[in-house]
Short mmCIF file of C-alpha atoms in Angstrom, two decimals:
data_model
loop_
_atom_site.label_atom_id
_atom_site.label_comp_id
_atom_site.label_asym_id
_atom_site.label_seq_id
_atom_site.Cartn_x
_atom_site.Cartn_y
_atom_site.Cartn_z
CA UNK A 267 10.13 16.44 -3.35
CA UNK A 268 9.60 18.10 -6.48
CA UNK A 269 12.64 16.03 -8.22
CA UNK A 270 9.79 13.44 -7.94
CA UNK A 271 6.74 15.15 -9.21
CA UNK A 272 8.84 15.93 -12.67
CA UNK A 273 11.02 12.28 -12.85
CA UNK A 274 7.84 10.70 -12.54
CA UNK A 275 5.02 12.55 -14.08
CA UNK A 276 4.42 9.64 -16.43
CA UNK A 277 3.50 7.16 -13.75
CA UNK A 278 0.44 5.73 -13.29
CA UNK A 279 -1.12 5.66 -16.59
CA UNK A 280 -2.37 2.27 -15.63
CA UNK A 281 -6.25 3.89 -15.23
CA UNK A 282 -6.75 0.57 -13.52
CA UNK A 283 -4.91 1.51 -10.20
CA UNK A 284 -4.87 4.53 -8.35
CA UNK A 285 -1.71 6.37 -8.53
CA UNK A 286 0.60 6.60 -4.92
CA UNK A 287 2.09 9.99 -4.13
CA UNK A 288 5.61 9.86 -4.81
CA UNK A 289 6.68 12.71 -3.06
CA UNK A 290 5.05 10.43 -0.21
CA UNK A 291 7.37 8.02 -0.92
CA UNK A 292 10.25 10.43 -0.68
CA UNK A 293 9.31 10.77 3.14
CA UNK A 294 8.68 7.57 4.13
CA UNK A 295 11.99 5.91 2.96
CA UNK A 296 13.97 8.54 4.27
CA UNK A 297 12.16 8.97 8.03
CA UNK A 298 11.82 5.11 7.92
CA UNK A 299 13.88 3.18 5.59
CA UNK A 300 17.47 1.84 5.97
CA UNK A 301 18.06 -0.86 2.98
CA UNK A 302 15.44 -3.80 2.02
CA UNK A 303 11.64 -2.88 1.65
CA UNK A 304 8.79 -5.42 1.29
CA UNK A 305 5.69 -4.66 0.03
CA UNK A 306 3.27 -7.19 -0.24
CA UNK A 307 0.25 -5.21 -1.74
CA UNK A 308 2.37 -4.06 -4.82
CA UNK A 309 -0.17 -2.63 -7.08
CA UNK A 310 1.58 -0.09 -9.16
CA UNK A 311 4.61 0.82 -9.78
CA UNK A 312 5.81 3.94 -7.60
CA UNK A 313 6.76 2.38 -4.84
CA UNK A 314 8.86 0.24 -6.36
CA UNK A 315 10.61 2.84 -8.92
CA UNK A 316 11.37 5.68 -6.12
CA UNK A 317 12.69 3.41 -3.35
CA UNK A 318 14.78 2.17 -6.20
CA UNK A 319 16.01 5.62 -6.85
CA UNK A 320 16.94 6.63 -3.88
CA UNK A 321 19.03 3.23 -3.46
CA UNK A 322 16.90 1.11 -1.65
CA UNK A 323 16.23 -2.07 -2.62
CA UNK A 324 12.47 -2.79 -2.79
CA UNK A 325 10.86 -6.08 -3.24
CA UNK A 326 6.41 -6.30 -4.06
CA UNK A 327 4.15 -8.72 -4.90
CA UNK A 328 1.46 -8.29 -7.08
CA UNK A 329 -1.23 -10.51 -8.27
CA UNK A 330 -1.98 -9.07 -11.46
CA UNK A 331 0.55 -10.37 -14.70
CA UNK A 332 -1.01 -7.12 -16.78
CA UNK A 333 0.02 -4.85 -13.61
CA UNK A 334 3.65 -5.86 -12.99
CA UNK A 335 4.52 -5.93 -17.12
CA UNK A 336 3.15 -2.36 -16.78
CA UNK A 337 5.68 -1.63 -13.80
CA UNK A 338 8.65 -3.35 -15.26
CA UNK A 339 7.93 -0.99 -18.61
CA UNK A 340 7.75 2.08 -16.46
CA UNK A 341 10.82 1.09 -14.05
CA UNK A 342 12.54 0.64 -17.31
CA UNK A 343 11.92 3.78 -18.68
CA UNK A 344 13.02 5.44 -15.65
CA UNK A 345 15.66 3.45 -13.48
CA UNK A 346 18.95 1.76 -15.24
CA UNK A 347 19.16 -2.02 -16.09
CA UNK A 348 20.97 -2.99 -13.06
CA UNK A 349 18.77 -1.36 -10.60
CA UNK A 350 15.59 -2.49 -10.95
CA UNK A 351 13.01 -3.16 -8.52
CA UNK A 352 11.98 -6.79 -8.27
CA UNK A 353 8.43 -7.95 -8.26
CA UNK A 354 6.23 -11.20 -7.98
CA UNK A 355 3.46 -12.52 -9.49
CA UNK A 356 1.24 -14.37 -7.11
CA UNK A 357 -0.73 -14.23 -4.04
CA UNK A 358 0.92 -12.62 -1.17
CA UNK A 359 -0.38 -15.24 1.29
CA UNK A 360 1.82 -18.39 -0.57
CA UNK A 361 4.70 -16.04 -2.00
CA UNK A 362 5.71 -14.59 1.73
CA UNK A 363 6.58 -17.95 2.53
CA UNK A 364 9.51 -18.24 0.37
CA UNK A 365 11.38 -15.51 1.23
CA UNK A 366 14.07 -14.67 3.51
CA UNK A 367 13.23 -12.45 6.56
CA UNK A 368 15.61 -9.56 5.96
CA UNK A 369 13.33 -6.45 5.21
CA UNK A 370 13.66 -3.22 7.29
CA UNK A 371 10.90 -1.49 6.09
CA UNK A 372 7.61 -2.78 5.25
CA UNK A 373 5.67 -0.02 3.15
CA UNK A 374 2.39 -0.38 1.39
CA UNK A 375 -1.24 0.76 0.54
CA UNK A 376 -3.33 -2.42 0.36
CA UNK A 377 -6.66 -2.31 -1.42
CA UNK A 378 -9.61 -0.70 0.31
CA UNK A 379 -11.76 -4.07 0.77
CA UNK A 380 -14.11 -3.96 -1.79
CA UNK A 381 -14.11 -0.30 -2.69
CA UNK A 382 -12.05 -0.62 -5.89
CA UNK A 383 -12.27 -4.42 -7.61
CA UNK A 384 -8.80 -4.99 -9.45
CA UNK A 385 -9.99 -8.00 -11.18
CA UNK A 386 -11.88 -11.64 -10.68
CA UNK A 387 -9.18 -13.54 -9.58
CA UNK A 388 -10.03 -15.83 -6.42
CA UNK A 389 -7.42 -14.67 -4.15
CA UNK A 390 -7.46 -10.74 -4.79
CA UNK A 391 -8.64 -9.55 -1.82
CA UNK A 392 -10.86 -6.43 -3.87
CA UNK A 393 -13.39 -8.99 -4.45
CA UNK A 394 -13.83 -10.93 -0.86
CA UNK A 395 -16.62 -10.60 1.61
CA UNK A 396 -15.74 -8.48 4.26
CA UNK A 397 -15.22 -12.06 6.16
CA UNK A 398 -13.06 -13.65 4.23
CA UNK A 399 -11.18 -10.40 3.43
CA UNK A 400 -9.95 -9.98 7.24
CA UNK A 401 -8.60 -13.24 7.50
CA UNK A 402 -6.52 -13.20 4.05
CA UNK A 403 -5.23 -9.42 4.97
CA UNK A 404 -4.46 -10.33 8.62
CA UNK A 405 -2.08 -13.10 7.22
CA UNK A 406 -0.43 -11.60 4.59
CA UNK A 407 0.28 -9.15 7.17
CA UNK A 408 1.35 -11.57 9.95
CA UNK A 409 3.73 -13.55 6.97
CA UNK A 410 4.82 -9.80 6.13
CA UNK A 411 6.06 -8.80 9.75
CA UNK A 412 7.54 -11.94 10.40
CA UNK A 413 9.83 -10.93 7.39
CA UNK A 414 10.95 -8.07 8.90
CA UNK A 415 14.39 -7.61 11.19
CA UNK A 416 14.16 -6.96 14.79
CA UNK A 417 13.58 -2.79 15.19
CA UNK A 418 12.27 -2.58 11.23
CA UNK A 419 9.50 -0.21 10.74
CA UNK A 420 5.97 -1.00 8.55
CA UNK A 421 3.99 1.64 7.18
CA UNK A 422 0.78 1.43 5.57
CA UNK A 423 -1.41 3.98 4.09
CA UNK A 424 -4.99 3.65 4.79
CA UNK A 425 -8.54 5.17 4.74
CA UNK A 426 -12.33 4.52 6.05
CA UNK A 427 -14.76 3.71 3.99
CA UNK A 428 -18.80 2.99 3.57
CA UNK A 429 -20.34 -0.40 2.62
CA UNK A 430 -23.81 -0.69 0.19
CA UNK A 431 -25.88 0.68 2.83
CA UNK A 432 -23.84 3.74 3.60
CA UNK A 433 -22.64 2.39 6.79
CA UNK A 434 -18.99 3.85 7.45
CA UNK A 435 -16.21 0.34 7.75
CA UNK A 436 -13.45 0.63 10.20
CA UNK A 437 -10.74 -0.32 7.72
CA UNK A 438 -8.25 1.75 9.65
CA UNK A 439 -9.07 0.09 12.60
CA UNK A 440 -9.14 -3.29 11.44
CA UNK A 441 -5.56 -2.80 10.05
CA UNK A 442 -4.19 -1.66 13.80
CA UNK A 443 -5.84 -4.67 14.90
CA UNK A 444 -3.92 -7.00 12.77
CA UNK A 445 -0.58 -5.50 13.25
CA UNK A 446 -1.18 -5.81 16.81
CA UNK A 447 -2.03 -9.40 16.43
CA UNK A 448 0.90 -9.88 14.67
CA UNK A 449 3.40 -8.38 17.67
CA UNK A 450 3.78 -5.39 16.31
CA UNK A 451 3.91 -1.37 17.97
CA UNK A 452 1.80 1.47 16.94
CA UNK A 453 4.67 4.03 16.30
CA UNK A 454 3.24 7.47 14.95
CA UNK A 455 0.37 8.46 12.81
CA UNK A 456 0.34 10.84 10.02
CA UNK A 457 -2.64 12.47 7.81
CA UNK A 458 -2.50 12.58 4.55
CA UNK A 459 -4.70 15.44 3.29
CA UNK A 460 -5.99 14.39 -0.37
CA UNK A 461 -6.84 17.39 -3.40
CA UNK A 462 -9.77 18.26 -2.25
CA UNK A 463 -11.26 19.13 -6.12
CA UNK A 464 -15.11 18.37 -6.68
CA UNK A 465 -15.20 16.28 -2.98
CA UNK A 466 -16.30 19.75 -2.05
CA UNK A 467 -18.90 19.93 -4.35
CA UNK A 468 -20.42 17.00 -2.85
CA UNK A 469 -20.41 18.61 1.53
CA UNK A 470 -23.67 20.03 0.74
CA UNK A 471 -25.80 16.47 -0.22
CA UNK A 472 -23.30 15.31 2.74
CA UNK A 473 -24.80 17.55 5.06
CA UNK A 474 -28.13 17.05 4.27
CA UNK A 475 -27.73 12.99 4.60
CA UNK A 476 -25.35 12.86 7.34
CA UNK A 477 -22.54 11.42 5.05
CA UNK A 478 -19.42 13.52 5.04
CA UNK A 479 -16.56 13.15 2.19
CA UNK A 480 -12.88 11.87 3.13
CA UNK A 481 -10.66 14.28 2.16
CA UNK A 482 -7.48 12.35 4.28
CA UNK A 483 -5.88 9.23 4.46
CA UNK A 484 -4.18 7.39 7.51
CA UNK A 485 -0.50 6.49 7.50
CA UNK A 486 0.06 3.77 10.51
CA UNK A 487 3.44 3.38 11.56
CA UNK A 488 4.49 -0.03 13.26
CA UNK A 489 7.62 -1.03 14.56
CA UNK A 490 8.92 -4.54 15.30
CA UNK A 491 10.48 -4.46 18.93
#
């Protein structure tokens, strides 16, 4: 893991988009991974440039022009001409249509409904009602599963969060519910404990309003019997 940590200390310097744990990464291809991996909520570019490296061949979509430039330049940097990751530009929800159902592995972090806005665009999901955001992300998930081979694994990394009022939003559950919806089987669940850093100087105001700090992440993993 620490191979990682070193090859790609210069990643993320997007400020834009939150920076996925390579060393993460690492794990998941190797526990879960076999050849093809699909990810349709591409974001930055670690996924793509570790799966990559390891010799996996890893396909994303991203809706953001500005985002995938800035992962080409970094998976140039890194990874030789001929093995590049490939990524789209476009919305998940039309792209997933055109391509050929032949993914093992199904790996991604999708955005955290309208915690983090990535930009203005109509279809980025960041900037939906909570509504319309369950329908788009249950069938970009649906399209995505249906790309997958019979026995291929999906993984996604997710978290809770609070709306306006402070009320806490089942995102974690809401994703279980749509990869049940779309056929697939709740395989294992791992935690993801985040740096903890100044989160801990916020459990006292926590404690005195009821609202406690995440300091972990969910990783679901689904398989496709």
């Amino acid at each position: 893991g620490t191979k990682f940590k070193s090859t790609y200390s210069g990643l993320g310097t997007d400020t834009t988009t939150s920076i996925f744990d390579p060393v993460l990464c690492e794990i998941i291809y190797k526990w879960f991974g076999k050849c093809n991996v699909l990810d349709p909520f591409a974001g930055g570019s670690v996924r793509g440039i570790v799966a990559n490296y390891l010799g996996f061949k890893y396909t994303g979509i991203e809706l953001r022009k500005e985002q995938v430039d800035s992962n080409r330049e970094q998976a140039f940097e890194i990874l030789p001409f001929n093995n590049q990751p490939q990524w789209y530009i476009g919305d998940s929800e039309v792209l997933l249509d055109e391509l050929i159902p032949k993914y093992d592995l199904l790996f991604s972090c999708p955005p955290y409904m309208d915690l983090e806005v990535y930009s203005d665009l109509p279809d980025d999901l960041s900037n939906m009602s909570d509504h319309e955001f369950v329908r788009k992300y249950e069938s970009i998930i649906n399209k995505s599963c249906n790309k997958l081979v019979k026995g291929g694994y999906a993984v996604f990394v997710v978290g809770d969060l609070r709306d306006s009022k402070g009320y806490q939003k089942d995102f974690t559950g809401i994703t279980k519910q749509a990869f049940a919806k779309a056929g697939m089987k709740l395989y294992n669940e791992l935690i993801v404990v985040d740096n903890v850093g100044t989160k801990a100087m916020t459990l006292e105001r926590g404690f005195k309003n009821g609202k406690l700090a995440k300091v972990h992440q969910n990783v679901y993993v689904f398989v496709k019997p």
